[in-house]
XYZ file of C-alpha atoms in Angstrom:
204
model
C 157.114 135.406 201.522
C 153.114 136.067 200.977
C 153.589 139.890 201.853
C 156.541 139.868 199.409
C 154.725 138.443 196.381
C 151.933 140.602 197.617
C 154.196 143.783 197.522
C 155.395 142.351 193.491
C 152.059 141.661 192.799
C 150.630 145.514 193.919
C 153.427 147.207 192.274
C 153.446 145.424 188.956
C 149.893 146.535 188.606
C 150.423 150.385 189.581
C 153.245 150.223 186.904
C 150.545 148.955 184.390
C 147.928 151.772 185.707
C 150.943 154.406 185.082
C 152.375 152.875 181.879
C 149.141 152.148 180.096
C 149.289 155.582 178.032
C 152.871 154.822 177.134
C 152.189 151.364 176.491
C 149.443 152.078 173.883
C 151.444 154.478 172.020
C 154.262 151.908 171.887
C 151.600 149.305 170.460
C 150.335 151.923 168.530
C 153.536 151.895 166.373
C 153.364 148.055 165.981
C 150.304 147.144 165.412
C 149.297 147.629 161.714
C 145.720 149.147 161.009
C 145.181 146.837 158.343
C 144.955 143.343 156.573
C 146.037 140.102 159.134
C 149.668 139.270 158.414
C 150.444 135.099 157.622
C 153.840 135.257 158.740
C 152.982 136.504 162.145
C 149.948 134.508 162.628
C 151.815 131.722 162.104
C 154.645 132.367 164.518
C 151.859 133.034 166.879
C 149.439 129.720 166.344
C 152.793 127.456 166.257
C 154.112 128.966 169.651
C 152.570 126.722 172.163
C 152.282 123.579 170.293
C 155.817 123.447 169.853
C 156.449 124.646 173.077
C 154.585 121.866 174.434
C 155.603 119.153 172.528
C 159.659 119.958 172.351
C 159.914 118.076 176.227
C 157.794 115.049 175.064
C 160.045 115.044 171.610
C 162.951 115.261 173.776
C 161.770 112.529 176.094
C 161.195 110.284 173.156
C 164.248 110.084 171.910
C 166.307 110.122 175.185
C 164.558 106.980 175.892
C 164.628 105.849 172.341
C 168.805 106.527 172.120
C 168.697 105.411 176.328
C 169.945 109.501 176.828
C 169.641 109.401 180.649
C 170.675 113.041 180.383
C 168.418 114.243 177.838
C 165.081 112.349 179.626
C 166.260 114.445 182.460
C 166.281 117.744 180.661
C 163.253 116.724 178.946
C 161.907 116.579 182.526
C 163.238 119.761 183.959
C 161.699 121.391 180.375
C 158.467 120.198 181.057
C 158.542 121.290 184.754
C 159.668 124.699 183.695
C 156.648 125.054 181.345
C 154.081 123.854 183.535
C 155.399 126.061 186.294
C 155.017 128.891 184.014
C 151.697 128.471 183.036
C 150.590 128.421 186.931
C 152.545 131.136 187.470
C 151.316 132.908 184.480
C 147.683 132.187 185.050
C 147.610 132.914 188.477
C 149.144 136.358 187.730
C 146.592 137.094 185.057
C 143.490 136.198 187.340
C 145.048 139.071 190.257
C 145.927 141.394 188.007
C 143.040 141.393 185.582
C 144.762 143.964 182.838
C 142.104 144.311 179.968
C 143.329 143.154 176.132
C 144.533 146.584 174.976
C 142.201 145.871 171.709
C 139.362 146.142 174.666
C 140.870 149.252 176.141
C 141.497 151.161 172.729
C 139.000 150.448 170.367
C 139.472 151.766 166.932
C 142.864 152.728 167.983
C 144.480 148.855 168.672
C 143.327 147.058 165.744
C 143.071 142.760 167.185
C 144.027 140.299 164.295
C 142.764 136.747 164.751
C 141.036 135.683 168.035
C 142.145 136.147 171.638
C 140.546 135.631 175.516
C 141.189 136.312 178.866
C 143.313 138.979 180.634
C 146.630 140.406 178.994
C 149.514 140.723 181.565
C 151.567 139.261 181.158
C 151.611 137.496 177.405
C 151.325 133.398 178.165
C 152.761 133.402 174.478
C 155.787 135.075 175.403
C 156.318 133.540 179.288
C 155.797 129.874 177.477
C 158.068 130.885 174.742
C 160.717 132.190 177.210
C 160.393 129.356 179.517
C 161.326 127.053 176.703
C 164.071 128.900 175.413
C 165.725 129.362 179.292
C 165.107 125.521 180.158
C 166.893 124.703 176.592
C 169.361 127.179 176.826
C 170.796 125.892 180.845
C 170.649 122.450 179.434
C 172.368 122.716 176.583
C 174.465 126.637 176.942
C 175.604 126.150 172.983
C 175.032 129.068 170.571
C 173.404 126.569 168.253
C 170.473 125.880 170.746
C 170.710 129.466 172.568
C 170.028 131.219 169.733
C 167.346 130.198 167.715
C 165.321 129.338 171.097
C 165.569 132.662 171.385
C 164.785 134.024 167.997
C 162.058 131.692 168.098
C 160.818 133.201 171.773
C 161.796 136.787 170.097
C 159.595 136.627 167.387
C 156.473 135.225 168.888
C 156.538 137.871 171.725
C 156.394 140.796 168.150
C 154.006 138.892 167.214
C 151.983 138.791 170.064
C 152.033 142.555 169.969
C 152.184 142.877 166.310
C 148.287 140.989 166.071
C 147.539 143.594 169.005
C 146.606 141.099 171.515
C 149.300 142.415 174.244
C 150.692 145.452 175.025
C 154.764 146.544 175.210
C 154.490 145.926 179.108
C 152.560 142.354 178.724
C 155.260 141.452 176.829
C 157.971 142.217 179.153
C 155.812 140.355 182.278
C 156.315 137.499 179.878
C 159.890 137.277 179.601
C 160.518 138.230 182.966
C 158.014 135.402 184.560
C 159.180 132.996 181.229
C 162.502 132.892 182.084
C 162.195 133.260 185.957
C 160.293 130.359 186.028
C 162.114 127.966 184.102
C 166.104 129.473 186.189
C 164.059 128.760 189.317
C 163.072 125.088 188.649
C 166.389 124.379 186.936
C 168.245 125.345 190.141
C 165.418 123.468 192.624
C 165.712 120.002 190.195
C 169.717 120.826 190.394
C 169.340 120.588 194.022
C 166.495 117.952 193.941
C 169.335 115.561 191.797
C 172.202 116.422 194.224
C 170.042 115.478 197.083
C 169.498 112.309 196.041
C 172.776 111.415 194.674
C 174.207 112.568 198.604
C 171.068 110.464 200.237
C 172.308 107.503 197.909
C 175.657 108.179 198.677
C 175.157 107.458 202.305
C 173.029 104.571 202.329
C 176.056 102.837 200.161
C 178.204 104.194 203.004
C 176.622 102.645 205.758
């Protein structure tokens, strides 16, 4: 298993050595050389603090209402997000892909303020995370898609405000929605554990 995520780990940085010409031009094309869009900052600013707070929300009104089911998937949300942003950290810190701002001056144009390492976008894995855990609990359009739109937008943006590159971006959905399948499936199997275990203590 280490030599595996090892192996993911070297190959998703040669990718980014190889790709980085490509993925500048690409941001190139986004990225405005010129005044700081609203509409996009916004998107961006809002991304994590509603990302955080939808699993508390959600757990506040499950146990407001006595929702069972929704305190649960207010719990498997919140696992999902915080298992994205180790996942997502940890990945940064080995990888270590300079802000493409940093990389291209004068050419990627940074609007607003930014730290840290660029692949992959945290905006876009949180984003992503959120919209997967949302969209397995609930598979209706009328959650599916605006999560979505919502995780869509603030990945352009992330690019648009030339804090991430094309390839960033695309870390983040992958890990984003990785993350928050894999802990949906290991609390499915956590819950169906326990309900067996229970099961056959009332058996015995």
């Amino acid at each position: 298993m280490k030599f595996k995520l090892f192996l993911a780990l070297l190959l998703l940085s040669a990718s980014n050595c190889f790709a980085q010409n490509w993925d500048a031009k690409l941001l190139a094309s986004i990225n405005p050389n010129g005044g700081e869009s609203g509409t996009w900052r916004f998107v961006t600013n809002s991304a994590i603090p509603i990302s955080v707070a939808t699993p508390f929300a959600m757990f506040a009104v499950g146990s407001l209402n006595h929702d069972d089911n929704l305190k649960k998937n207010a719990l498997h949300t919140g696992f999902a997000l915080l298992a994205n942003g180790l996942v997502t950290s940890g990945i940064k810190n080995t990888i270590q892909r300079q802000r493409p701002f940093l990389s291209n001056p004068g050419y990627i144009h940074l609007q607003g303020q930014t730290s840290g390492y660029s692949f992959p976008s945290g905006h876009t894995s949180t984003t992503f995370s959120l919209a997967t855990s949302l969209s397995l609990s609930y598979p209706k359009w009328y959650v599916i898609a605006p999560s979505y739109t919502f995780a869509a937008a603030t990945a352009y943006s992330r690019m648009y405000r030339g804090a991430h590159y094309p390839g960033d971006v695309l870390g983040g959905i992958i890990v984003g929605s990785g993350t928050a399948y894999l802990s949906w499936k290991l609390q499915k199997w956590f819950y169906r554990s326990n309900r067996i275990y229970a099961k056959s203590l009332q058996d015995r």
